[in-house]
Amino acid sequence: MASPEDLIAPKPPQLFEARRKIFPKAVRGSYRNLKWAIMAVTLAIYYITPWLRWDRGPYAPDQAVLVDIANRRFFMFAIEIWPHEFYYVAGLLIMAAIGLFLVTSSVGRAWCGYACPQTVWTDLFLHVERLIDGDRNAQIRLQKAPLGPSKIAKRVTKHAIWLAIALLTGGAWVFYFADAPTLARYIVIGQGPTVAYATIALLTATTYVLGGLMREQFCIYACPWPRIQGAMLDEKSLLVTYKYWRGEPRTHGLKRAAPAARQPETDKGAAPMPGVPSLVALAANPELAPKIGDCIDCNACVAVCPTGIDIREGAQIGCITCGLCIDACDEVMDRLDRPRRLIGYSTIADEQAAGEGRAPEHPMKRLFRPRAIAYFLIWASIGLAMLFALGTRSRLDLSVSQNRNPVYVRLSDGSIRNTFTLKVRNMQSRPREVEVSIEGLPGGALWSEGGAREGAANSLRLSVPADKVTKLRLFVAAPSDGPPRSDLTFRVRALDAEGGEDTHQIHFERPETGR
Amino acid sequence: MAEQRVDEKTGTRTVGHEWDGIEELDTPMPRWWLYTFYATIIFALGYVVAYPAWPLVHDATRGVLGWSSRGEYAREVAAEGVRRSAVREELARIPIERLPENSKLFEAAVAGGASAFKVHCVQCHGSGAAGSKGYPNLNDDDWLWGGDLKMLVATITNGIRQPGNDATHVSMMPAFGRDQLLKSDEIEDVASYVRIVSGQEKPSASAQRGAALFATNCAVCHGANAKGSRELGAPNLTDKIWLYGGDRESLVQTITNSRGGVMPAWGTRLDPVTIKMLAAYVHSLGGGEAIVPQPSPSPTEAAPAPSANGKP
Ligand code: SF4
Ligand code: SF4
């Protein structure tokens, strides 16, 4: 708050502000429990996933989730994604983004409050801090205390544990990119790849700095998401709100007790102040009592806030809607024997309605509004399309390109030869025998580089190694009497029991004049 | 500029911008942001000292680390040379006729040959080796002198019609018109005959006369059946490929004035390994022929084999 002098003669503006360190207080309650649960689940997913195994046979890795950069493969349980199928990953990312829109438009910044890694790890680091330094008051005292052996010991322990957590976090990440047990062994005996150590070092540093040191500063100053979210929230999105109409005017506990103890006899001799009804008058007519809000200004909600803000000032960028202030205030309300949820999840529209004495909208109506339904439909259709594509995709893939320099070659017998480069992808984890053939080219014959035209037929066999792309150059010759450009179809067909095939349409080019 | 004032609620100055009733607060940045900014300045200063950074009139500051992009490039080129030397040595050792057995080495040779081709050969044969009139298309299956690896090496090494090179391909077609060996109507007759053997024309009286003339004048080199001779570089006249055109006008021109392309003897300019790579590349274009063991030595085999123990 500006002091009156400031308003008259403003101090020169300060360009940079020192950090205001905050000491969030521990709290108990339903949202805190939800946060515990989500933290446990997300951390478990993160740490355990790379260690899950999935049997893919002798030619492919048996790690359930693996980003195999060297071989450019992405394995996820039964699904294997090749680089040319990267649209599945793109689809997942788009789904994640739209899912975030959906969540945000319906339940506000739930991502920020519960699932964002910055939130989860900051929360973890805060608990460690409380374990070592004690709760809020002890932390503040310790902060002010001169540097002595006990303070040093506490500080060193705290940062050591933080660094250990950071190291484990950074360490867990690399296991997604290589066989986890093997890599773990190499890393421990000091023979891991440099890039693994570098990644671990980098992620350790970022986890320590972001989760331990920067905390809410990252959310407020560096994260773009709150800014984007601001544009996606509207008056019907769920926010953590302080109910002005119920809480104001704030009253301290003592003041609050006074009206309750109000007795006409105690009013003896009190000269009525102008504009303030005397207690006698009040007893006669309670309607005249000044309105007393439920908020006792105990600041419990501010003390527990991990971003150090006062929710009673209204919706603001610093609020990650974690709900901890709800738990804190509920506890206060319980003690005062007042109804809970002076602070609670609510929408701006509902708050306005409640302030005007109208009933809030039904929560279901808020959840299933057109915007949310539209997001959901987009999200679900992308998901269904991807599932469909995944279910029907062939594990044998052919792509053909034509060599264009020169486009065609006249052979000595007058026929015309085109040259094509074929890529046959065997996406199965076992070697396969396939047959490549051409269709739609009368009199056409194909032979491969290194083969002879004498043996040319309209198909040839080859074996493609497991999980590999085979590249081959094919020559196709056909009589010169044909249109300058005729359609030609290459077909690759697996010769084993499982079968499967793929085709590629391309042109066969001849000179304009048949000569 | 609008007036600057202090926002009552927050105690922060406004920057003076007002837009639709919304004012911008001059909120201070966090201090660590400032320190980060200082750190970047210090980094930049260090960078300027360590690396070439400051342009001078004819030069630039060198930087105390002595790094330069040119030096980096030279290092990379040298490293690449070292990396390739193993393959080059292997290529130098292997006789060209054994090269196809080693598919990896052959592939490497084709890749190397493709880039050497881009430097030395595209001027005549075109970037895709498709040639043009007078410059053979190396993609097809028609070879004047032979299209197996051995012959390709010999041809590239010694060139075609290079004076002073004993192993070069020589042969010259007489200029039947210019040297008055044939009269112009006789030349027309020969052209008619050639167009019949190549399937471009229907039999005619002129062609009949041409057949007799062909037998006496041309069959020496092109053979009685007009299928040509590789030993002499005499083209096969019955196929569909014409280096100088198979239409009547071009044929009359050819018979009248003769033809004879030349190609440099690359053995004087390129090392044997590069020539092997070029041969592999040309062979891979689709017209490469298998080496047929020949019982009697042909004139070109008298040439010193440049492939086996190449000079540096
Ligand atoms: S915790 Fe509740 S009662 Fe206490 S200051 Fe916050 S809103 Fe008011
Ligand atoms: S104001 Fe409440 S909900 Fe918002 S961040 Fe702080 S504690 Fe969480």
JSON list of C-alpha atoms in Angstrom, two decimals, chain A residues 23-28 126 130 136 299-309 322-329:
[
{"chain": "A", "resi": 23, "resn": "PHE", "atom": "CA", "xyz": [7.96, -19.10, 4.08]},
{"chain": "A", "resi": 24, "resn": "PRO", "atom": "CA", "xyz": [4.81, -21.05, 3.33]},
{"chain": "A", "resi": 25, "resn": "LYS", "atom": "CA", "xyz": [3.29, -22.63, 6.39]},
{"chain": "A", "resi": 26, "resn": "ALA", "atom": "CA", "xyz": [2.36, -26.28, 6.50]},
{"chain": "A", "resi": 27, "resn": "VAL", "atom": "CA", "xyz": [-1.35, -26.96, 6.27]},
{"chain": "A", "resi": 28, "resn": "ARG", "atom": "CA", "xyz": [-3.69, -29.90, 6.56]},
{"chain": "A", "resi": 126, "resn": "LEU", "atom": "CA", "xyz": [9.27, -27.17, 0.62]},
{"chain": "A", "resi": 130, "resn": "ARG", "atom": "CA", "xyz": [10.18, -27.87, 6.77]},
{"chain": "A", "resi": 136, "resn": "ARG", "atom": "CA", "xyz": [7.09, -21.07, 8.93]},
{"chain": "A", "resi": 299, "resn": "ASN", "atom": "CA", "xyz": [-3.59, -14.12, 7.61]},
{"chain": "A", "resi": 300, "resn": "ALA", "atom": "CA", "xyz": [-3.55, -17.91, 7.74]},
{"chain": "A", "resi": 301, "resn": "CYS", "atom": "CA", "xyz": [-4.43, -17.99, 4.05]},
{"chain": "A", "resi": 302, "resn": "VAL", "atom": "CA", "xyz": [-1.47, -15.76, 3.21]},
{"chain": "A", "resi": 303, "resn": "ALA", "atom": "CA", "xyz": [0.93, -17.70, 5.38]},
{"chain": "A", "resi": 304, "resn": "VAL", "atom": "CA", "xyz": [0.31, -21.01, 3.62]},
{"chain": "A", "resi": 305, "resn": "CYS", "atom": "CA", "xyz": [0.36, -19.65, 0.09]},
{"chain": "A", "resi": 306, "resn": "PRO", "atom": "CA", "xyz": [3.33, -21.12, -1.81]},
{"chain": "A", "resi": 307, "resn": "THR", "atom": "CA", "xyz": [3.46, -18.05, -4.03]},
{"chain": "A", "resi": 308, "resn": "GLY", "atom": "CA", "xyz": [3.12, -15.67, -1.14]},
{"chain": "A", "resi": 309, "resn": "ILE", "atom": "CA", "xyz": [0.05, -13.81, -2.29]},
{"chain": "A", "resi": 322, "resn": "CYS", "atom": "CA", "xyz": [-3.47, -24.96, -5.41]},
{"chain": "A", "resi": 323, "resn": "GLY", "atom": "CA", "xyz": [-6.26, -24.69, -2.84]},
{"chain": "A", "resi": 324, "resn": "LEU", "atom": "CA", "xyz": [-3.96, -24.61, 0.20]},
{"chain": "A", "resi": 325, "resn": "CYS", "atom": "CA", "xyz": [-5.45, -21.31, 1.38]},
{"chain": "A", "resi": 326, "resn": "ILE", "atom": "CA", "xyz": [-8.85, -23.03, 1.26]},
{"chain": "A", "resi": 327, "resn": "ASP", "atom": "CA", "xyz": [-7.62, -25.67, 3.67]},
{"chain": "A", "resi": 328, "resn": "ALA", "atom": "CA", "xyz": [-6.07, -23.02, 5.93]},
{"chain": "A", "resi": 329, "resn": "CYS", "atom": "CA", "xyz": [-9.19, -20.87, 6.07]}
]
